[in-house]
Rosetta silent file (secondary structure, phi, psi, omega in degrees, C-alpha in Angstrom):
SEQUENCE: MASVSAISWWQWLPHFSWRIVAIVEAADEIPLRLPRKGVVLVRSQQRPKWLAFDCPCHTGHRIMITLDATHSPHWNLVSKRKLTVLPSIDYRVPGRRCHYSIKSGRTIWVHKKDWMV
SCORE:     score description
SCORE:     0.000 S_00000001
   1 L     0.000  130.118  179.179  -17.547   -2.323   -1.201 S_00000001
   2 L   -69.738  148.511  179.628  -16.669    0.297   -3.813 S_00000001
   3 L   -81.432  158.465  177.403  -16.873   -0.765   -7.399 S_00000001
   4 H   -61.706  -28.657 -179.943  -13.876   -1.045   -9.656 S_00000001
   5 H   -65.505  -14.159  176.941  -15.472    1.684  -11.767 S_00000001
   6 H   -70.290  -15.361  178.113  -14.701    4.098   -8.913 S_00000001
   7 L   -96.227  126.843 -178.360  -11.066    3.920  -10.064 S_00000001
   8 L   -56.181  144.563 -177.120  -10.361    6.025  -13.157 S_00000001
   9 H   -56.935  -35.658 -176.214   -9.700    4.072  -16.349 S_00000001
  10 H   -70.799  -18.019  176.832   -6.247    5.590  -16.757 S_00000001
  11 H   -71.774  -17.955  179.882   -5.160    4.123  -13.399 S_00000001
  12 H   -85.464  -10.187  175.846   -5.483    0.664  -14.982 S_00000001
  13 L   -68.143  152.969 -179.904   -2.850    1.510  -17.609 S_00000001
  14 L   -58.848  129.241  176.552    0.614    0.083  -16.846 S_00000001
  15 L  -124.185  151.559 -179.864    2.460    2.242  -14.311 S_00000001
  16 L  -101.268   -9.424 -178.675    5.973    1.842  -13.058 S_00000001
  17 L  -129.527  157.532  177.077    5.526    3.521   -9.708 S_00000001
  18 L   -67.413  142.437  178.659    3.222    3.257   -6.725 S_00000001
  19 E  -155.883  157.482  176.310    0.407    5.796   -6.651 S_00000001
  20 E   -81.306  121.458 -177.368   -2.870    6.532   -4.894 S_00000001
  21 E  -101.866  -17.501  179.316   -5.675    5.410   -7.226 S_00000001
  22 E  -158.908  152.193  174.097   -8.658    6.155   -4.976 S_00000001
  23 E  -124.767  125.239 -178.629   -9.590    7.875   -1.752 S_00000001
  24 E  -126.501  166.234 -178.025  -12.474    6.449    0.259 S_00000001
  25 L   -95.458  -16.331 -177.841  -14.038    7.228    3.627 S_00000001
  26 L  -144.341  150.554 -177.910  -14.313    3.687    5.011 S_00000001
  27 H   -61.849  -29.263  179.920  -12.391    0.431    4.695 S_00000001
  28 H   -75.023   -2.119  175.687  -15.480   -1.393    3.386 S_00000001
  29 H   -94.998   -0.301  179.281  -15.379    0.921    0.327 S_00000001
  30 L   -70.774  126.617  179.569  -12.007   -0.450   -0.846 S_00000001
  31 L   -62.188  150.755  176.930  -12.477   -2.176   -4.226 S_00000001
  32 L   -67.051  -36.935  179.950  -11.821   -5.901   -4.428 S_00000001
  33 L  -108.711  136.087  176.949   -9.569   -5.378   -7.457 S_00000001
  34 L  -126.920  148.566  174.198   -6.822   -2.780   -7.588 S_00000001
  35 L   -64.013  155.786  176.726   -4.473   -1.806  -10.401 S_00000001
  36 L   -58.036  132.597 -177.028   -0.893   -2.991  -10.096 S_00000001
  37 L    60.060   26.216  176.615    0.971   -0.678   -7.703 S_00000001
  38 E   -98.184  135.459 -177.302   -2.323    1.049   -6.925 S_00000001
  39 E  -120.741  139.831  174.250   -2.999    2.185   -3.365 S_00000001
  40 E  -107.133  128.108  176.265   -6.304    3.201   -1.788 S_00000001
  41 E   -96.232  124.573  175.304   -6.178    5.865    0.917 S_00000001
  42 E  -102.109  122.579  179.851   -8.888    5.554    3.556 S_00000001
  43 E  -147.775  155.338  175.243   -9.539    8.837    5.302 S_00000001
  44 E  -132.846  136.082  179.292  -12.272   10.672    7.131 S_00000001
  45 L    49.365   46.299  177.748  -12.533   14.432    7.530 S_00000001
  46 L    65.798    8.770  177.746   -9.163   14.909    5.809 S_00000001
  47 E  -103.412  116.996  179.628   -7.460   12.661    8.386 S_00000001
  48 E   -67.760  138.635 -179.093   -5.707    9.637    6.847 S_00000001
  49 E  -118.509  -43.675 -174.702   -6.535    6.328    8.540 S_00000001
  50 E  -143.889  157.634  164.308   -5.373    3.416    6.345 S_00000001
  51 E  -121.985  135.852  178.216   -3.546    2.477    3.172 S_00000001
  52 E  -127.589  136.308  179.737   -4.683   -0.641    1.326 S_00000001
  53 E  -162.838  164.563  176.420   -2.877   -2.322   -1.575 S_00000001
  54 E   -87.539  136.808 -176.788   -1.981   -5.681   -2.995 S_00000001
  55 L   -57.670  138.771 -179.708    1.408   -7.013   -1.914 S_00000001
  56 L   -69.480   -3.476  177.027    4.099   -6.546   -4.578 S_00000001
  57 L   -76.415  -11.348  175.748    5.040  -10.247   -4.313 S_00000001
  58 L    64.486   29.725  175.197    1.993  -10.930   -6.559 S_00000001
  59 L   -99.741    1.736  170.756    0.703  -13.921   -4.587 S_00000001
  60 L    99.377    6.671  178.821   -2.644  -12.240   -4.011 S_00000001
  61 L   -93.635  144.856 -178.299   -2.670  -11.026   -0.431 S_00000001
  62 E   -92.880  136.895  177.770   -3.974   -7.588    0.475 S_00000001
  63 E  -108.511  132.346  172.056   -1.991   -5.343    2.773 S_00000001
  64 E  -128.006  121.539  179.347   -3.691   -2.796    5.035 S_00000001
  65 E  -119.556  142.119 -178.377   -1.504   -0.565    7.130 S_00000001
  66 E   -86.376  139.928  176.046   -2.713    1.973    9.660 S_00000001
  67 L  -104.390    2.577 -177.212   -1.692    5.619    9.425 S_00000001
  68 L   -81.098  115.030 -176.129   -3.213    6.439   12.809 S_00000001
  69 L   -65.333  -14.254  178.113   -0.439    7.478   15.200 S_00000001
  70 L   -80.955   -8.081  177.272   -2.503    6.307   18.186 S_00000001
  71 L  -102.020  153.814  176.923   -2.059    2.691   17.017 S_00000001
  72 L  -133.106  126.360   -1.225    1.099    0.644   17.258 S_00000001
  73 L   -78.458  164.479  173.776    2.577   -0.155   14.894 S_00000001
  74 L  -142.343  160.753 -177.991    1.638    2.620   12.509 S_00000001
  75 L  -118.434  161.916  178.277    3.099    3.975    9.288 S_00000001
  76 E  -116.002  132.285  173.482    3.608    7.463    7.918 S_00000001
  77 E   -88.303   96.873 -173.201    2.578    8.589    4.477 S_00000001
  78 E   -76.688  -39.965 -179.513    5.606   10.764    3.806 S_00000001
  79 E  -144.114  132.282  174.966    4.793   11.653    0.208 S_00000001
  80 L   -89.607  -33.702 -175.572    1.671   11.186   -1.912 S_00000001
  81 L   -64.306  -57.203  171.120    3.205   12.484   -5.142 S_00000001
  82 L  -111.154   91.883 -166.977    6.061    9.955   -5.257 S_00000001
  83 L   -47.432  123.094  176.815    4.517    7.526   -2.821 S_00000001
  84 E  -135.719  126.844 -178.827    6.725    7.010    0.206 S_00000001
  85 E  -127.267  130.978  178.368    5.611    5.067    3.273 S_00000001
  86 E  -128.725  147.351   -5.709    7.714    4.612    6.408 S_00000001
  87 E   -76.590 -164.040 -179.634    8.733    2.358    8.085 S_00000001
  88 E   -66.081  159.594  176.688    9.077   -0.768    5.967 S_00000001
  89 E   -98.380  128.971 -177.392    6.182   -3.209    5.539 S_00000001
  90 E  -129.993   93.950 -178.451    6.882   -6.641    6.992 S_00000001
  91 E   -92.809  123.569 -178.369    4.139   -9.177    6.217 S_00000001
  92 E  -131.383  130.088  168.959    4.616  -12.530    7.949 S_00000001
  93 E  -140.506  161.714  179.225    2.570  -15.718    7.892 S_00000001
  94 L   -54.519  125.921  178.158    3.790  -19.296    8.336 S_00000001
  95 L    86.710   -3.114 -178.885    5.897  -20.172    5.306 S_00000001
  96 E  -149.654  140.919  173.020    6.022  -16.645    3.858 S_00000001
  97 E  -142.638  127.500  176.204    7.573  -13.305    4.615 S_00000001
  98 E  -119.826  112.000 -175.914    7.324  -10.194    2.441 S_00000001
  99 E  -127.004  118.076 -174.357    9.540   -7.391    3.720 S_00000001
 100 E  -159.039  166.596  173.126    9.919   -4.215    1.667 S_00000001
 101 E  -119.059  154.866  170.603    9.758   -0.435    1.645 S_00000001
 102 E  -115.075  109.846 -177.980    7.881    1.880   -0.678 S_00000001
 103 E  -131.930  128.827  179.784   10.104    4.881   -1.388 S_00000001
 104 L    51.013   39.453  177.335    9.670    7.458   -4.136 S_00000001
 105 L    79.300    4.446 -177.345    7.101    5.213   -5.809 S_00000001
 106 E  -114.756  151.629  173.732    9.413    2.185   -5.935 S_00000001
 107 E   -89.866  125.618  177.164    9.415   -1.156   -4.125 S_00000001
 108 E  -119.091  107.129 -177.174   12.660   -1.773   -2.272 S_00000001
 109 E   -76.744  141.345  172.876   12.866   -5.360   -1.023 S_00000001
 110 L   -91.687  122.438 -176.922   14.702   -6.189    2.188 S_00000001
 111 L   -76.007  150.436 -176.947   16.897   -9.191    1.491 S_00000001
 112 H   -52.829  -37.209 -177.989   16.810  -12.209    3.809 S_00000001
 113 H   -65.904  -20.441 -179.821   20.381  -11.599    4.924 S_00000001
 114 H   -93.525   -4.776 -178.680   19.265   -8.176    6.214 S_00000001
 115 L   -67.364  135.514  171.657   16.276   -9.518    8.215 S_00000001
 116 L  -104.105  124.630 -175.891   16.486   -9.039   11.926 S_00000001
 117 L   -82.594    0.000    0.000   14.566  -11.798   13.689 S_00000001
């Protein structure tokens, strides 16, 4: 597991938008603690494999989404500069659902009335 010190000190300052705070080669190198709206990109040989971040609902669960097109479902990292990930992230467990998009560095929540079951 990578240490928190692997993330630059300035990434811990308050930020208003999502951003990549670290790039690692393996999922077991993802730090246990991440800055708010901080994303870790897991890649090998310049090929992106995963994105890991803490859910914006702030209840403490970690989200890992695959960027590998050979897996289904998979997501696309459209922009690193103003972080944009498509399609939306839909985290479901009994009693909780977190459904949102990350576009241009912002969290855009999908409202319950818009959920398709």
